[in-house]
Every structure is written in structure tokens, then in C-alpha cells.
Tab-separated table of C-alpha atoms in Angstrom:
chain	number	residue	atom	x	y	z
M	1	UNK	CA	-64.568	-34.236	-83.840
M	2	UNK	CA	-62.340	-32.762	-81.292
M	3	UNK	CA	-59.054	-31.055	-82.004
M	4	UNK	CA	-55.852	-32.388	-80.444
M	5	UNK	CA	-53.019	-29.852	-79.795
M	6	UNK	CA	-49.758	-30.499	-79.628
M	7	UNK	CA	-47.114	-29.987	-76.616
M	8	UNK	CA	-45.360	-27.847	-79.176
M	9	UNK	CA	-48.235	-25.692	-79.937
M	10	UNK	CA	-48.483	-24.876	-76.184
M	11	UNK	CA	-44.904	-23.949	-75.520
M	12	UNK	CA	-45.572	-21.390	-78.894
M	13	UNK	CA	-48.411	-20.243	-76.987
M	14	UNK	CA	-47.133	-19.677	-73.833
M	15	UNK	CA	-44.406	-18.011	-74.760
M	16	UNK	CA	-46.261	-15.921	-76.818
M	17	UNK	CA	-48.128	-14.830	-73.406
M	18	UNK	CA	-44.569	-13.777	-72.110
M	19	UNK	CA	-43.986	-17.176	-70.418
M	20	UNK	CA	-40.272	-17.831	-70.264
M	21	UNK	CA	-40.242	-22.344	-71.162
M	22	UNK	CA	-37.148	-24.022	-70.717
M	23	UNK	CA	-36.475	-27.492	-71.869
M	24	UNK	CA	-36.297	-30.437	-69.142
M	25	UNK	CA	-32.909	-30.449	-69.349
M	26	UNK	CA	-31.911	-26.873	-69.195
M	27	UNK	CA	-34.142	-27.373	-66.286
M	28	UNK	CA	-32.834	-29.836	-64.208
M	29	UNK	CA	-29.731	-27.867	-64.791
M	30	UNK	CA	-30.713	-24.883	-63.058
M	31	UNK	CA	-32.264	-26.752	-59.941
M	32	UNK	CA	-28.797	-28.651	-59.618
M	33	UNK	CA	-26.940	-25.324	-59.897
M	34	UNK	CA	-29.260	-23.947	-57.167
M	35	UNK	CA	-28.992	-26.834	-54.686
M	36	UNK	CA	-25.418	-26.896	-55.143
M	37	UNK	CA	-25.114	-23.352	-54.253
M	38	UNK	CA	-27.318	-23.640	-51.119
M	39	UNK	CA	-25.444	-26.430	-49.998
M	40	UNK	CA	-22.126	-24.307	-50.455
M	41	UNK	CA	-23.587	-21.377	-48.473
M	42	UNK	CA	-25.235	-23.535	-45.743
M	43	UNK	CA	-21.864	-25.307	-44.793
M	44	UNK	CA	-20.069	-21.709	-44.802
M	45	UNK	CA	-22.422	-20.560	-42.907
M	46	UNK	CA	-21.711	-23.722	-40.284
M	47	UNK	CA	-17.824	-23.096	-40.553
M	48	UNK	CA	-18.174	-19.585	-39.757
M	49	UNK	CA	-20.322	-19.821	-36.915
M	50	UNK	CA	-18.220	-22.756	-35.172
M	51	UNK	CA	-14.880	-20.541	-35.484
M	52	UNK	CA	-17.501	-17.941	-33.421
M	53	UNK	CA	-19.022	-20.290	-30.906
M	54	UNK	CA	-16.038	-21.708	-29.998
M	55	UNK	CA	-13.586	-19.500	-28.485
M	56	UNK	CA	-16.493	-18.291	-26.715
M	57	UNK	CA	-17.492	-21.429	-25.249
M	58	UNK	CA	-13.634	-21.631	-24.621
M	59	UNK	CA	-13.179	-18.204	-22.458
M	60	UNK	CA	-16.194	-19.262	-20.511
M	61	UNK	CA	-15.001	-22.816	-19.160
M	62	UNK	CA	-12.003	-21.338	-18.546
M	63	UNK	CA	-13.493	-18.046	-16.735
M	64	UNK	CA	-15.103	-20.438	-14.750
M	65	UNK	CA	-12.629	-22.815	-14.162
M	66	UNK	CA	-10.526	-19.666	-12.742
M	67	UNK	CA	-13.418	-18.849	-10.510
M	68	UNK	CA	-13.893	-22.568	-8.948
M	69	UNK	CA	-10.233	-22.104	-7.834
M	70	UNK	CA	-9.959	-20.856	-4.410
M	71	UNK	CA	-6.399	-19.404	-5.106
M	72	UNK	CA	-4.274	-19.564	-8.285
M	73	UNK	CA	-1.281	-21.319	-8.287
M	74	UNK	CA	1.706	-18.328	-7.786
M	75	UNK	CA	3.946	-21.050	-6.018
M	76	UNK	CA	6.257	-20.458	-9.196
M	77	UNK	CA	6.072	-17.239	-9.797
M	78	UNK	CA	9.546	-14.963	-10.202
M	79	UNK	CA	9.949	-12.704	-7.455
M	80	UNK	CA	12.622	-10.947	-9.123
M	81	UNK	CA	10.087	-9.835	-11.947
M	82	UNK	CA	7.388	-8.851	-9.621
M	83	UNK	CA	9.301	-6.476	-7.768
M	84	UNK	CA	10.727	-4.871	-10.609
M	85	UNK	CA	6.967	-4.905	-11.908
M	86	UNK	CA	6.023	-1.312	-11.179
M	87	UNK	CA	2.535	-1.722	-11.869
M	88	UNK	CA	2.704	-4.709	-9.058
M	89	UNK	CA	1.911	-3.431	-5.108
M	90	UNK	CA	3.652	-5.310	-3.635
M	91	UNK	CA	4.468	-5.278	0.489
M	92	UNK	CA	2.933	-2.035	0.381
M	93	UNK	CA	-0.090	-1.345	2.860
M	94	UNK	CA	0.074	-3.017	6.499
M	95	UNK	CA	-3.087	-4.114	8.843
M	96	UNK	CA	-1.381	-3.581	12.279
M	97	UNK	CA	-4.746	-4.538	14.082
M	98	UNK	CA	-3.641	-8.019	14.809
M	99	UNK	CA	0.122	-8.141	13.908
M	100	UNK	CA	1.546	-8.938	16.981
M	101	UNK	CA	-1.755	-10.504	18.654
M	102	UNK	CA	0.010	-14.389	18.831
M	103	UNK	CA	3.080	-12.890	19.664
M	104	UNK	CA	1.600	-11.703	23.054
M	105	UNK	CA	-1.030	-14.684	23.454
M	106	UNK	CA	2.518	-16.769	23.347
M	107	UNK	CA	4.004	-14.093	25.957
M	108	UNK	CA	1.158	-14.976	28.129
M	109	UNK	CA	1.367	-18.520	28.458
M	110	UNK	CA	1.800	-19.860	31.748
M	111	UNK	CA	5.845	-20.232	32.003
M	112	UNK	CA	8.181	-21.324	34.678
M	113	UNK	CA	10.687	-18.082	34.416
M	114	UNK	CA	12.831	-18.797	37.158
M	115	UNK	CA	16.006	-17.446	36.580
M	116	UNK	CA	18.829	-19.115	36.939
M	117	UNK	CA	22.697	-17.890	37.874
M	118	UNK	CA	25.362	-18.308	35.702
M	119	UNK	CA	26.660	-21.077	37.315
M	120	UNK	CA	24.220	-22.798	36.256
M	121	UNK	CA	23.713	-22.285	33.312
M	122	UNK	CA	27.321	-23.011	32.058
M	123	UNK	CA	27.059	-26.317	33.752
M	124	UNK	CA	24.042	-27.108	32.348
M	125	UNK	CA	25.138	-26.535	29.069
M	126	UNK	CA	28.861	-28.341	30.119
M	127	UNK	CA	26.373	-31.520	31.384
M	128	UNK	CA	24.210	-31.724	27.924
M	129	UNK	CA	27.716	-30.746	25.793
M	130	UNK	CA	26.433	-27.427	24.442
M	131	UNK	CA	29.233	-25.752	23.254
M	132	UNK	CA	30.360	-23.379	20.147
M	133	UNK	CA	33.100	-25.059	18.684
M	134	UNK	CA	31.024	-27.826	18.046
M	135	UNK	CA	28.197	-25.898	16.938
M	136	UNK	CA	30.704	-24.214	14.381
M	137	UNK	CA	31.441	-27.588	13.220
M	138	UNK	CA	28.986	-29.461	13.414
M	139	UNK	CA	25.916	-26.959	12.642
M	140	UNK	CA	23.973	-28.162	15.642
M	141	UNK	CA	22.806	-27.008	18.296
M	142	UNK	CA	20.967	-28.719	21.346
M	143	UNK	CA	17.588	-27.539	22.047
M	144	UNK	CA	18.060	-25.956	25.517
M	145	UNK	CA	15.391	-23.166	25.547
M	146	UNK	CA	16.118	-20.306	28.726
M	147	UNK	CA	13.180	-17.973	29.540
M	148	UNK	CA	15.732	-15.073	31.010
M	149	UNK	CA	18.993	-14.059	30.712
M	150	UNK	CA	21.293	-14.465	34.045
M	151	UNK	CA	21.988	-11.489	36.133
M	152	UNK	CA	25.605	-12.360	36.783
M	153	UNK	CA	26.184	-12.074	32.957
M	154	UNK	CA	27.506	-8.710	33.311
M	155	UNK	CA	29.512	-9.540	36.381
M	156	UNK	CA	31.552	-12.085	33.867
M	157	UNK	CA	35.003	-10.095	33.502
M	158	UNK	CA	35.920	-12.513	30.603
M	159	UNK	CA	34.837	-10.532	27.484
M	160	UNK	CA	34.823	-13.961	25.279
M	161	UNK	CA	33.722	-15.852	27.968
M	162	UNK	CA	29.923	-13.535	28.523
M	163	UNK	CA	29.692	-12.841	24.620
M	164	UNK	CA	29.712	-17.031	24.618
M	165	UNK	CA	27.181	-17.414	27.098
M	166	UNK	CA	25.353	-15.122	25.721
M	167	UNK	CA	24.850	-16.588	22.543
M	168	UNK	CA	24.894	-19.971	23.703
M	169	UNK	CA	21.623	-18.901	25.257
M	170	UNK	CA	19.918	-17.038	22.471
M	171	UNK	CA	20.911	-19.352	19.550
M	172	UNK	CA	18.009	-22.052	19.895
M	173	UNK	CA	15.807	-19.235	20.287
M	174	UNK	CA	16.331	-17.934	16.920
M	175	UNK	CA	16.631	-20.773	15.258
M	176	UNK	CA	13.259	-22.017	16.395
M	177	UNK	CA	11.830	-18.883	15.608
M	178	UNK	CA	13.067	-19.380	11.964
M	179	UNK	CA	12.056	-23.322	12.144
M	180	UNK	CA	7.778	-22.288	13.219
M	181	UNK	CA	8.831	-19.759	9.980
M	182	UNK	CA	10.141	-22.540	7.695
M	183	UNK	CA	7.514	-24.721	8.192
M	184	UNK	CA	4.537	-22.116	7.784
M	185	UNK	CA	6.891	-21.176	4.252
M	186	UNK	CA	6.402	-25.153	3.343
M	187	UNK	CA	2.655	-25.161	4.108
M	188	UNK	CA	1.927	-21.877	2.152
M	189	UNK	CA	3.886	-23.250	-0.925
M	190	UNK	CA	1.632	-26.548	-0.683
M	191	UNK	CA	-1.286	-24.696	-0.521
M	192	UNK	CA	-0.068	-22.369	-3.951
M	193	UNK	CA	0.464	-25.697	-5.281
M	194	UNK	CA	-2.783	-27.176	-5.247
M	195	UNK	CA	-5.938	-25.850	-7.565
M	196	UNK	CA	-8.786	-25.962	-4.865
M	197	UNK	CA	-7.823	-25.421	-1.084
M	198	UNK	CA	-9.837	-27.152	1.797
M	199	UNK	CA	-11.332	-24.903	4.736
M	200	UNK	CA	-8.778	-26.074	6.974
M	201	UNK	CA	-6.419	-24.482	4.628
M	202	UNK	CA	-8.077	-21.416	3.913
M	203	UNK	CA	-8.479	-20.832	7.553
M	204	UNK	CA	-4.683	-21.255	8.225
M	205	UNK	CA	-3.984	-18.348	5.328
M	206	UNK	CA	-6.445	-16.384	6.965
M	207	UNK	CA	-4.649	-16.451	10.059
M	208	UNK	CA	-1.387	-15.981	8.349
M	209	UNK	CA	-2.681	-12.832	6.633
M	210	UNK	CA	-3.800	-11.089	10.120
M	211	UNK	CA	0.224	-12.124	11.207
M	212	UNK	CA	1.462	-10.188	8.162
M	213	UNK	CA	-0.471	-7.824	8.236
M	214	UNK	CA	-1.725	-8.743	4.525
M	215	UNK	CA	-4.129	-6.331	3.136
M	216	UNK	CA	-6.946	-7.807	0.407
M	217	UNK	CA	-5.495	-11.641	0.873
M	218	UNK	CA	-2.121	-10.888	-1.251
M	219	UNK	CA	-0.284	-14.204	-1.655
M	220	UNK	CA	2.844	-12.631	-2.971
M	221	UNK	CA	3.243	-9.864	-0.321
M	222	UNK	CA	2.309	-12.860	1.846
M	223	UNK	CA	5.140	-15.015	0.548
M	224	UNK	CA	7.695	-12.111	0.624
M	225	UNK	CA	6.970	-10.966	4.534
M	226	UNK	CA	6.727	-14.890	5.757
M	227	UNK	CA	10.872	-15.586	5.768
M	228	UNK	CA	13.393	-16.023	7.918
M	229	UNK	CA	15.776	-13.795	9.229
M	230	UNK	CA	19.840	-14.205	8.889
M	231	UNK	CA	20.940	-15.765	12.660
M	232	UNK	CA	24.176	-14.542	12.473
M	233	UNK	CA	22.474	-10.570	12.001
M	234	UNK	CA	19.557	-11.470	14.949
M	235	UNK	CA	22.514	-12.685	17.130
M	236	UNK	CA	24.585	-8.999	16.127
M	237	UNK	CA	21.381	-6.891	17.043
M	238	UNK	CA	20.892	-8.590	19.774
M	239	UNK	CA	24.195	-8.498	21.153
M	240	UNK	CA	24.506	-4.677	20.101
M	241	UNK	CA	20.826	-3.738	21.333
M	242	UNK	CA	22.157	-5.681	24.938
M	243	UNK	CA	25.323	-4.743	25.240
M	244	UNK	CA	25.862	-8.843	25.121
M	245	UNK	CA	22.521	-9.587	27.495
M	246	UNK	CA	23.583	-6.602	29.965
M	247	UNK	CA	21.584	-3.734	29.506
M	248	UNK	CA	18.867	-2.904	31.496
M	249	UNK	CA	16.203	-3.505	29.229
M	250	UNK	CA	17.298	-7.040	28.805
M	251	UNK	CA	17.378	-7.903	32.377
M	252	UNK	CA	14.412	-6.301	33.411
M	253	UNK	CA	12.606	-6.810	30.318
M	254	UNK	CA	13.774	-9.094	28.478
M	255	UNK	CA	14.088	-7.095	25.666
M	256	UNK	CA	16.553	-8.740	23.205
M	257	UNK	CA	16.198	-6.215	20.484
M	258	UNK	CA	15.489	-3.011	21.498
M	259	UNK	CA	11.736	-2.269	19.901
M	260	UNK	CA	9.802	0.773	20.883
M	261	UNK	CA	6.181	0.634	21.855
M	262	UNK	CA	3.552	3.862	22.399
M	263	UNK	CA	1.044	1.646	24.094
M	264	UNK	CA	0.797	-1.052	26.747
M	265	UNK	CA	3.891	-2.552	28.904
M	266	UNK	CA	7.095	-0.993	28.488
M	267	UNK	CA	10.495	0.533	29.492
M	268	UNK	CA	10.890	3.859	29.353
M	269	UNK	CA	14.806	4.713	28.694
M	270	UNK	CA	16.439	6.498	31.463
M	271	UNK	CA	17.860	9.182	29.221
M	272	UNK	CA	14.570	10.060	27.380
M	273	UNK	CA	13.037	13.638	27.281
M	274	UNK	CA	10.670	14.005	29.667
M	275	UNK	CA	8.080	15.021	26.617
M	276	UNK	CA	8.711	11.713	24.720
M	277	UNK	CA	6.392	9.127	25.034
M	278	UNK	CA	7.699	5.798	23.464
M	279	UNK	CA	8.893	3.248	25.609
M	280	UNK	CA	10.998	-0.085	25.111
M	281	UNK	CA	8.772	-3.430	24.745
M	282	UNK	CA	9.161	-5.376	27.272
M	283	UNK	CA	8.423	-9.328	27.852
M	284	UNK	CA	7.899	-11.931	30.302
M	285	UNK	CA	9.982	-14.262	28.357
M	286	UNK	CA	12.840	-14.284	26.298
M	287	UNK	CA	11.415	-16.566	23.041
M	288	UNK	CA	8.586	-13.452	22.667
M	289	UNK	CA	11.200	-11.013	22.538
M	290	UNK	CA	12.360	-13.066	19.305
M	291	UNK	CA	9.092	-13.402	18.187
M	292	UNK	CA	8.101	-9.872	18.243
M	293	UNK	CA	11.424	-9.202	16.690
M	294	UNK	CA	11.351	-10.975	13.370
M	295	UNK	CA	7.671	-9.942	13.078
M	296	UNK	CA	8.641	-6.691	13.199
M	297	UNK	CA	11.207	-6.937	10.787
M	298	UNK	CA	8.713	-8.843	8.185
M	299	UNK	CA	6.071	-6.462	8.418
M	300	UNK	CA	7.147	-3.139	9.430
M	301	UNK	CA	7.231	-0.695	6.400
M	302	UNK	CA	11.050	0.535	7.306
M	303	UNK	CA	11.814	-2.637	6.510
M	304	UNK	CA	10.495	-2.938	3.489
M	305	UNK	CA	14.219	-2.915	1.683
M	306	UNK	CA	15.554	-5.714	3.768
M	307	UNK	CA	12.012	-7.763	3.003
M	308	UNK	CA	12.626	-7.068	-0.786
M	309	UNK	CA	16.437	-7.611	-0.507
M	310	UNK	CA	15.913	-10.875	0.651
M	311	UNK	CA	13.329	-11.862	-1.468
M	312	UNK	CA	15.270	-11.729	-4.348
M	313	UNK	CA	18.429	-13.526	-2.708
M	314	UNK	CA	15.388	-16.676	-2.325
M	315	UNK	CA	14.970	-15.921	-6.401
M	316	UNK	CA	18.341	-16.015	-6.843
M	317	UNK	CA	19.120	-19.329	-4.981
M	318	UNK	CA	21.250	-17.804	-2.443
M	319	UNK	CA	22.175	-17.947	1.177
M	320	UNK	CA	20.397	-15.722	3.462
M	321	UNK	CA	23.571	-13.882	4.132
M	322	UNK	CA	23.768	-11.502	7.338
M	323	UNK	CA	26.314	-9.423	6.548
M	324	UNK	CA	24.177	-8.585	2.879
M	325	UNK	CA	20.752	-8.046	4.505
M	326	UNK	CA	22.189	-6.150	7.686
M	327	UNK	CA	22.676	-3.233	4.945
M	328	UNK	CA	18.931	-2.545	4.665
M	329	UNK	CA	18.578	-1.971	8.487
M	330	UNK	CA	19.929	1.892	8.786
M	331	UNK	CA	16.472	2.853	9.735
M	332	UNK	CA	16.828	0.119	12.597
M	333	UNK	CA	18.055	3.125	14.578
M	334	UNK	CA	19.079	6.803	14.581
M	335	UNK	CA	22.481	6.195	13.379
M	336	UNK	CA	21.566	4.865	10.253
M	337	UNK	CA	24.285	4.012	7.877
M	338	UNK	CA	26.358	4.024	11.273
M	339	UNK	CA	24.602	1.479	12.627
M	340	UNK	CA	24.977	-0.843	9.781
M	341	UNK	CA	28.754	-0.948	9.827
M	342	UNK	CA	28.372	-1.537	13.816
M	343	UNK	CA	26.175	-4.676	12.792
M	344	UNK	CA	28.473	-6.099	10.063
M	345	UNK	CA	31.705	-5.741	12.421
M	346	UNK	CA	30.123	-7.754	15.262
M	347	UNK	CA	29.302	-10.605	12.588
M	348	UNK	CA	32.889	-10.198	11.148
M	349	UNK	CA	34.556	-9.857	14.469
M	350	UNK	CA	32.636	-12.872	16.304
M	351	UNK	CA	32.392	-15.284	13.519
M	352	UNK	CA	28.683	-14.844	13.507
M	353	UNK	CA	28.135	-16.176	9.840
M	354	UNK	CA	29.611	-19.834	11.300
M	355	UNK	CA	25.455	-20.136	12.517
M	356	UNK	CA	23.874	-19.178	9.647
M	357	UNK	CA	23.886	-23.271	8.641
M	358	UNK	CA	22.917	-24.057	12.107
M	359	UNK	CA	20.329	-26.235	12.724
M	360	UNK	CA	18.323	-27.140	15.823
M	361	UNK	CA	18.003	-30.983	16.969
M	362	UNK	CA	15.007	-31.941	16.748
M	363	UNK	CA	12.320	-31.925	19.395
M	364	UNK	CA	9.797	-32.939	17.712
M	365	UNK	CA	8.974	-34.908	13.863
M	366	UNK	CA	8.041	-31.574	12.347
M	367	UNK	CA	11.717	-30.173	13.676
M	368	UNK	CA	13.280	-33.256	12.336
M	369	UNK	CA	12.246	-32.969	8.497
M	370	UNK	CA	13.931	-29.684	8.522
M	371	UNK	CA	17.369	-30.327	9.229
């Protein structure tokens, strides 16, 4: 007959063998003690890797976000902080290739430049009631744009009576010059303030950097060379550069401010060295003399104090003041500091700072929302 063993008689034997038997119990134990503990690890492991993964994924979409922009928004940027950022170049290298290329396209325009006398002039000004007092007042002036100074203008004994006409007639001139300024400032800050730019758009800054003389498309330097200039220290230059529209240059020229030039059309001063070889721009109308003038003031590296000067007047919410800025010009000419005081007591002397408000009437709808 055959032998039954027992389920205790095999646990002696195993472990006998070296087998190591544990109850059911004890056993279940173990395997829900292991599962817990892979669980545990698994969902560290998960935790871990997420706190990884996604700051990564995070710098990416952004990276690339940053790189689908065309420019970043710098619109609101402090200017104040950027120039006293000395790790931050700004206004510092200069592309002269085409800096005053629109200036002499304008120049070149077919013009009627017939000048007129004197005379005329006063009553035309008289017949559209042009006059200074209400300009002073009022802060307006009428858009009467003159393409050359009269020659009788020196021949006017009455001191008050030529310095007058002679602002009468380059007033709208620098105030449109600072209007066509204005309203490229108000496009470039609409432009900052969008996150993608259309080609239209990007072509217009392109242009705008070749003006400035921008080097590597630098929206800041851009922003900080694209400003107006103070009327009330054009007007002084001008007058001081003229001798109030009478100098030679300015009749012959019409060479409101005096700039040198080593090539193309100029004026070569009557009391130069025979070695020297600069010569006084010259212009067939008066409104590229301006032109030339304010461009040369935004870009030109002497100028670089005035540029920064008024920057952070703008950052400061203050008036463009001529008698402030006309401090940075001592490199204007050879007198220097000398120079400067001549500047500030013509704007003193004359009032000048009563046009600084002035505004031109509008010509045009893009004229009009600026005043």
C-alpha cells in the first residue's frame, strides 16, 4: 500500500536541504512590502523627472518664442539706465555710406527757387497774417515754406526788423523738419510695440537705419539719434552761422548752418589757407540745408553729448530745452565753450525759447495729429 506524506513532512525536508519555507502569510507579507516599495520608487522616479523635463521644455518654447519675434519689444525701456550701462554700446559706431543720401535726393527735386525781394516777402506774410507776436502767443505758425533767402535782407538797416524776417522765414522750415522727425519717432515706437513686424515695417527700419547711420540694426541707438532738435537753438545757429541770413554762404548757398564738406558741391571760405581743403555745403534749397543740419547733429559722433543729453531729458519727461542742449555743441566750432555762450545769448536776447511750443498748421492729416 502506498505511503502518504504529509505537507509537514515536506517543509522538514526541504528545509533540511537548505530551503528557506515561509508560511503563506509571512508570504503575502513580503510581496505586499515589495510592491509597495516599487510603487514608492516608480512615482519618485516620475516626480523627479517632471521637475527635469519641465523647465526644459519651458526654456525651449520660450527660446523659440524669442526667435519668432522679429524685434523685441524695447519701446519701454529706460534710457537713463542704458546710458549709464557701461557694458551697453550705445550711439557708438556710424555707417556714413548713406547718411545723407535722402537728404540730397530731396535737394534734387525739381523746385521752383525763384527768389523773391523783400518786398515781397513781408507782404506776403502781412497778406496770410504771419507774424511773431502771434506766433509767441499763439504757438502757430502758418505753413509758408521759402526755397531762398532774399538778397535785400542785408540791405534792411532795421536790426529787429531783418532778424524778424529772418526767422519768419526759417521757422516752418524747422518745424517741419522736426514734424517728418516726430512722426518717424511715432512709427518706430509702434513698431517696438508690437511682437512680430510686417515687411512693410521692417523695410521702413531698414531705411531708417541707413539715415542713422545704425550699425548691426540697434533699436536703442536708433531711438536715441531719431529726435528732434530744440527750434529756438536751430533758429540761434542759424542766425549766428548767417549773420541773420547775410553771409555769403547763405545767399549763394543756401547754407543755413555752416557744415563743412571734403567732397562734392561746396563753398570754399574766402579766408581759408590755400592748403585746406574743406569747403562749406552748399544747397539748392533752403529746407535741405535744415535737413542736412539736424542729420548731422543726430548722427555725427561730436555730437554724441548733445544726442545723450537729450535723451535723457525724453527719460526724464522734460522739455527739449535750447538753452540746456546748446551746452553740448562746443565742438560745433573752433571756439568751443565760446561758442556756446554766443548760442545761449542769442536765445536769451531774442526770446528764442517763445518757439520751442510752436507748432506748424497743418498741411496735411498726418501734420494735423501732431499739434
Amino acid at each position: 500500500m502506498e505511503k502518504k506524506i504529509s505537507i509537514l513532512e515536506i517543509k522538514k525536508y526541504l528545509k533540511k536541504k537548505g530551503f528557506v519555507v515561509f508560511k503563506k502569510k509571512k508570504d503575502n507579507q513580503q510581496k505586499a512590502t515589495f510592491y509597495l516599495l516599487s510603487r514608492t520608487f516608480l512615482s519618485s522616479l516620475v516626480i523627479i523627472s517632471t521637475f527635469i523635463i519641465i523647465p526644459v521644455i519651458s526654456d525651449f518654447s520660450e527660446k523659440n518664442r524669442l526667435i519668432s519675434k522679429n524685434f523685441e519689444n524695447n519701446s519701454k525701456n529706460n534710457l537713463k539706465k542704458l546710458l549709464d550701462n557701461q557694458e551697453a554700446k550705445l550711439d557708438e559706431e556710424l555707417n556714413q555710406e548713406f547718411l545723407f543720401e535722402d537728404v540730397l535726393q530731396f535737394d534734387e527735386q525739381p523746385t521752383d527757387t525763384v527768389r523773391l525781394s523783400a518786398s515781397t516777402i513781408e507782404e506776403l506774410f502781412k497778406s496770410t497774417d504771419y507774424n511773431l507776436e502771434d506766433v509767441r502767443k499763439n504757438k502757430l505758425v502758418k505753413p509758408i515754406s521759402l526755397t531762398l533767402l532774399p538778397g535785400e535782407i542785408k540791405k534792411i538797416e532795421n536790426i529787429k526788423k531783418r532778424k524778424d524776417l529772418f526767422i519768419q522765414i526759417i521757422l516752418p522750415l524747422i518745424i517741419e523738419e522736426n514734424d517728418n522727425i516726430r512722426l518717424d519717432r511715432k512709427k518706430l515706437f509702434s513698431i517696438l510695440n508690437k511682437n512680430k513686424n510686417t515687411k512693410a515695417e521692417n523695410t521702413w527700419l531698414n531705411s531708417k537705419y541707413k539715415q542713422y547711420g545704425v550699425v548691426n540694426k540697434d533699436l536703442s541707438t536708433l531711438k536715441i539719434r531719431m529726435d528732434e532738435v530744440p527750434i529756438s537753438m536751430a533758429i540761434a545757429q542759424a542766425a549766428k552761422e548767417t549773420g541773420w541770413g547775410t553771409s555769403r554762404f547763405a545767399q549763394e548757398g543756401n547754407a543755413l548752418f555752416g557744415q563743412w564738406t571734403w567732397s562734392g558741391e561746396g563753398i570754399k571760405p574766402s579766408d581759408a589757407d590755400d592748403n585746406t581743403t574743406h569747403k562749406v555745403m552748399k544747397f539748392k534749397v533752403l529746407q535741405a540745408s535744415v535737413k542736412a543740419y539736424q542729420r548731422n547733429l543726430n548722427t555725427h559722433s561730436s555730437y554724441k553729448d548733445f544726442r545723450a543729453a537729450r535723451a535723457e531729458l525724453r527719460d526724464e519727461e522734460k522739455k527739449l530745452s535750447g538753452v540746456i542742449l546748446s551746452e553740448y555743441l562746443d565742438k560745433y566750432a573752433e571756439t568751443g565753450k565760446e561758442y556756446v555762450k554766443i548760442l545761449q545769448q542769442i536765445i536769451r536776447q531774442n526770446n528764442l525759447t517763445d518757439f520751442d511750443d510752436a507748432k506748424l498748421l497743418p498741411s496735411s492729416m498726418d501734420l494735423e495729429s501732431l499739434i
